[in-house]
Coordinates of C-alpha atoms in Angstrom, one line a residue:
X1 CA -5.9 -5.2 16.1
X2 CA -2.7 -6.3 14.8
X3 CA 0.7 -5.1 14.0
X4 CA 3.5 -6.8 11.8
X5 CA 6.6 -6.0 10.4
X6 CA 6.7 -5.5 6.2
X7 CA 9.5 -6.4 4.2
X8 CA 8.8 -6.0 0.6
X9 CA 10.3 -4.8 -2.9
X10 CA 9.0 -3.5 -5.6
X11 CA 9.2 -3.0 -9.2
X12 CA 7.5 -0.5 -11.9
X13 CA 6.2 -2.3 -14.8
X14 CA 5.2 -2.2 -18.4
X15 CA 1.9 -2.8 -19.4
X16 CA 3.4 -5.3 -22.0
X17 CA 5.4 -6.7 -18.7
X18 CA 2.1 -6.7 -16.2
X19 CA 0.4 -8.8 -19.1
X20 CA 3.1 -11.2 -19.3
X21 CA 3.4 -11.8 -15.3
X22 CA 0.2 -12.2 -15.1
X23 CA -0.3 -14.5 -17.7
X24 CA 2.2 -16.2 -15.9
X25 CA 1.0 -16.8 -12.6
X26 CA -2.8 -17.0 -14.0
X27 CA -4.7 -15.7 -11.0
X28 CA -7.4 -13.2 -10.6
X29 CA -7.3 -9.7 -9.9
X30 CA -9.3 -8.6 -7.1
X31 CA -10.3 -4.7 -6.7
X32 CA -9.0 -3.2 -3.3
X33 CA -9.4 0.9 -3.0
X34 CA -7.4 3.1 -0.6
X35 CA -7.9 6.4 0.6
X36 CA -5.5 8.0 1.8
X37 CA -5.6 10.9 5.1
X38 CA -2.8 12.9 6.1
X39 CA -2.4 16.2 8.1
X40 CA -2.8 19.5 6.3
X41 CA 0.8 19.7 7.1
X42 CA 1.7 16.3 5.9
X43 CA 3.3 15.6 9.3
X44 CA 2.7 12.4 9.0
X45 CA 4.4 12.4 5.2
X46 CA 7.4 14.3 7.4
X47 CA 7.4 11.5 9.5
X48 CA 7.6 8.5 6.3
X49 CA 4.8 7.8 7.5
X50 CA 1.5 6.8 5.5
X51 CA -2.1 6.5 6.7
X52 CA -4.5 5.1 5.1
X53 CA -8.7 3.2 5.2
X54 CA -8.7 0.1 2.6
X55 CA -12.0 -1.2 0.9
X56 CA -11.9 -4.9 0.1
X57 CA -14.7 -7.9 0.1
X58 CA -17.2 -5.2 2.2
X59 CA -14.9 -4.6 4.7
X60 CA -12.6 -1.0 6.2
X61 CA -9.1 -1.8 7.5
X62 CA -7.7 1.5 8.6
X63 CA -4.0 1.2 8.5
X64 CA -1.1 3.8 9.7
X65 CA 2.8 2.4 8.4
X66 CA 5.7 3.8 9.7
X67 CA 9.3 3.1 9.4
X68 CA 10.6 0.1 11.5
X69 CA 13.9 -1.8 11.7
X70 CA 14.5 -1.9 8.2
X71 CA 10.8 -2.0 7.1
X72 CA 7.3 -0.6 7.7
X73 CA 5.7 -1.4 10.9
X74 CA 2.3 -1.5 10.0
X75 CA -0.8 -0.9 12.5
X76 CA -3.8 -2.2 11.7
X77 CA -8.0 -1.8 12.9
X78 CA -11.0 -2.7 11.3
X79 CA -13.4 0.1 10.8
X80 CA -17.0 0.3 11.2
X81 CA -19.1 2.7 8.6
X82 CA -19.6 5.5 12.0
X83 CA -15.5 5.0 12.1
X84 CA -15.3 6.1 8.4
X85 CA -18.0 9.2 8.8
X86 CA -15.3 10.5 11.9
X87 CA -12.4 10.3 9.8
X88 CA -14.2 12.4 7.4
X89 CA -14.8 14.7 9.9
X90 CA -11.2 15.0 10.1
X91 CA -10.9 13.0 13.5
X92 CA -9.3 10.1 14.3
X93 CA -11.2 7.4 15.6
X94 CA -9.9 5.1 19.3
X95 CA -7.8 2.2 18.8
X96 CA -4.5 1.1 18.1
X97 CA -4.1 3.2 14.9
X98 CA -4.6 6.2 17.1
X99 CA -2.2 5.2 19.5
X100 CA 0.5 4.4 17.0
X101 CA 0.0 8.1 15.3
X102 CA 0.2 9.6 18.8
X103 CA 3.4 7.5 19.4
X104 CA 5.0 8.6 16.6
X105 CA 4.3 12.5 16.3
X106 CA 3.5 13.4 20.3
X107 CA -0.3 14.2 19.2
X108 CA -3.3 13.3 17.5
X109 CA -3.7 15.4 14.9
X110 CA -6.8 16.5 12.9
X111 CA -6.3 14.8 9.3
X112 CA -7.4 15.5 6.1
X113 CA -9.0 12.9 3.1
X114 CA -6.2 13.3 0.1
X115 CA -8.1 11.1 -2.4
X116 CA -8.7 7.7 -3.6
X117 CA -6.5 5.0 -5.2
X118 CA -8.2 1.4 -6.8
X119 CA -5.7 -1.3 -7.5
X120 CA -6.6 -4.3 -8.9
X121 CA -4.4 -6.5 -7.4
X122 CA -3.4 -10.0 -8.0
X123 CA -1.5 -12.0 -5.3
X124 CA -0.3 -15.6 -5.1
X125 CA 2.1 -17.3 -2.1
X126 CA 5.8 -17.5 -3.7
X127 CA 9.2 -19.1 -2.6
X128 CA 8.1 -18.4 0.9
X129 CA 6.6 -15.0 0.8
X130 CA 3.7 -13.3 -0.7
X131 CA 4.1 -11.8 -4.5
X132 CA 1.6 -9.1 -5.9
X133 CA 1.0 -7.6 -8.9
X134 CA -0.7 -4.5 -9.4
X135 CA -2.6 -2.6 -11.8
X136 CA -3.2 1.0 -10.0
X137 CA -5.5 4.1 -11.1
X138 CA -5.6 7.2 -9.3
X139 CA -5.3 10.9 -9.9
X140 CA -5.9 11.1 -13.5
X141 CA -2.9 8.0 -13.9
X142 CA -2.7 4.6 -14.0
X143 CA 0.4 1.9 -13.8
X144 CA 1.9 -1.3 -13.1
X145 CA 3.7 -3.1 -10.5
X146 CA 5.5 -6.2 -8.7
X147 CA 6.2 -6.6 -5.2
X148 CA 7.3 -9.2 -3.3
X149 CA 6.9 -9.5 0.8
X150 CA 9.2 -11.6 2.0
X151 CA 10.8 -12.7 5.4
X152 CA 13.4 -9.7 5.5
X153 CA 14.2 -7.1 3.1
X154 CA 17.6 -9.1 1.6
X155 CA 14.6 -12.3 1.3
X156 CA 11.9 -9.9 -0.9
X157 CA 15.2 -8.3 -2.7
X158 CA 16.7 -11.2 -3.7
X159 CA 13.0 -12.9 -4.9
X160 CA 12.1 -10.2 -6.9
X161 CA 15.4 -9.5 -8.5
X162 CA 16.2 -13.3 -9.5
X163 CA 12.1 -13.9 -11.0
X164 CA 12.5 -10.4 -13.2
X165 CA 15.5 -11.6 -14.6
X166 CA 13.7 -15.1 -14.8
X167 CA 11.2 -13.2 -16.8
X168 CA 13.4 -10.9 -18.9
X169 CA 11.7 -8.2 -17.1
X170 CA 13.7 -4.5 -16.3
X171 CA 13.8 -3.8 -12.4
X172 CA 12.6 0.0 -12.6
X173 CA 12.7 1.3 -9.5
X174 CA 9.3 1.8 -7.4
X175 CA 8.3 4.6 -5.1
X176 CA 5.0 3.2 -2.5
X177 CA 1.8 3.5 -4.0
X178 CA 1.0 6.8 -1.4
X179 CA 4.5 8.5 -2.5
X180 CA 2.8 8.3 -6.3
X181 CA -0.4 9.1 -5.3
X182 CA 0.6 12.3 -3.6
X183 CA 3.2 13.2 -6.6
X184 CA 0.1 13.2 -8.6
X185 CA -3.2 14.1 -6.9
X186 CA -1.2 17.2 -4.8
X187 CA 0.2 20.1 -5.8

C-alpha cells in the first residue's frame, strides 16, 4: 500500500503536436486502461475526489486521489481478480483505499462502475521529474496530452511551460483525464 503526494501539469495537445513530442523523445507507448467508480451521487466527484482500478502489464492498482496540500494525495492497493468482481458488485474492498474514502466522506459508500478509459501512454524521466504523454480514448472521444510530475507544482509548472515553448507548442489548458471522462460518458 502506498500513498504519495502528486504534483503535475498538464497540457491538451494537437494530434500534429502529440506526433511531434513524441517523435521527439522516441519512446514507446504502452497501453494502461482505467475504470473509473464513483457514487451514484458523485460524492466522491463533490469531494474532487477521483477513484479509480488501472490495468497495466497483468496487474489492478486500485487508486482513490484526493486534494492535498497543493496536489493530489494519491492512495494506492493492488487488486486481486475476487477484489475486482466486489467492486463490481458495488462494494468496496478492505485496505488503505477504503480507509482513505471513509476518511474523506465519514462512510463507505456503495459505488458505481462509470466506464472505461485506455491511454496509450508514453513516459520518460525529465529535468528531475517524470514527463508523459498521452494518447486517450474513451466515451466515443479520443485526445492528446503532456504532463509533467514534478517535485512541487511551481517545479512541474515551470518544466512544462519552458519545454512547450521549447517545442513551439500552445499550452491549452487540461482538465484530469476523469473530469473529461465524465463530461463525456455522463449525462
Amino acid at each position: 500500500m502506498a500513498k504519495e503526494i502528486e504534483y503535475e501539469a498538464k497540457s491538451m495537445l494537437s494530434e500534429a503536436a502529440y506526433r511531434q513530442l513524441t517523435e521527439k523523445f522516441g519512446t514507446k507507448a504502452e497501453k494502461q486502461q482505467n475504470d473509473y467508480y464513483d457514487t451514484a451521487d458523485f460524492t466522491l466527484k463533490s469531494a474532487g475526489a477521483a477513484l479509480r482500478v488501472r490495468r497495466k502489464k497483468g496487474s489492478s492498482v486500485f487508486t482513490l486521489k484526493a486534494p492535498a496540500n497543493g496536489g493530489l494525495l494519491e492512495t494506492h492497493q493492488p487488486l486481486t481478480k475476487s477484489d475486482e468482481q466486489l467492486l463490481l458488485s458495488g462494494a468496496l474492498p478492505e485496505g488503505e483505499v477504503q480507509s482513505a474514502i471513509k476518511e474523506l466522506i465519514g462512510t463507505i459508500p456503495t459505488i458505481r462502475h462509470f466506464g472505461s478509459l485506455t491511454t496509450y501512454r508514453m513516459e520518460v524521466p525529465y529535468k528531475g521529474g517524470v514527463l508523459c504523454l498521452d494518447h486517450s480514448v474513451y466515451a466515443g472521444t479520443e485526445d492528446y496530452e503532456i504532463e509533467y510530475e514534478g517535485q512541487s507544482l511551481e517545479h512541474a509548472e515551470s518544466i512544462l511551460t519552458q519545454l512547450l515553448a521549447e517545442a513551439d507548442v500552445p499550452f491549452v489548458p487540461a482538465k484530469n483525464k476523469v473530469a473529461r471522462f465524465y463530461e463525456q460518458a455522463t449525462p
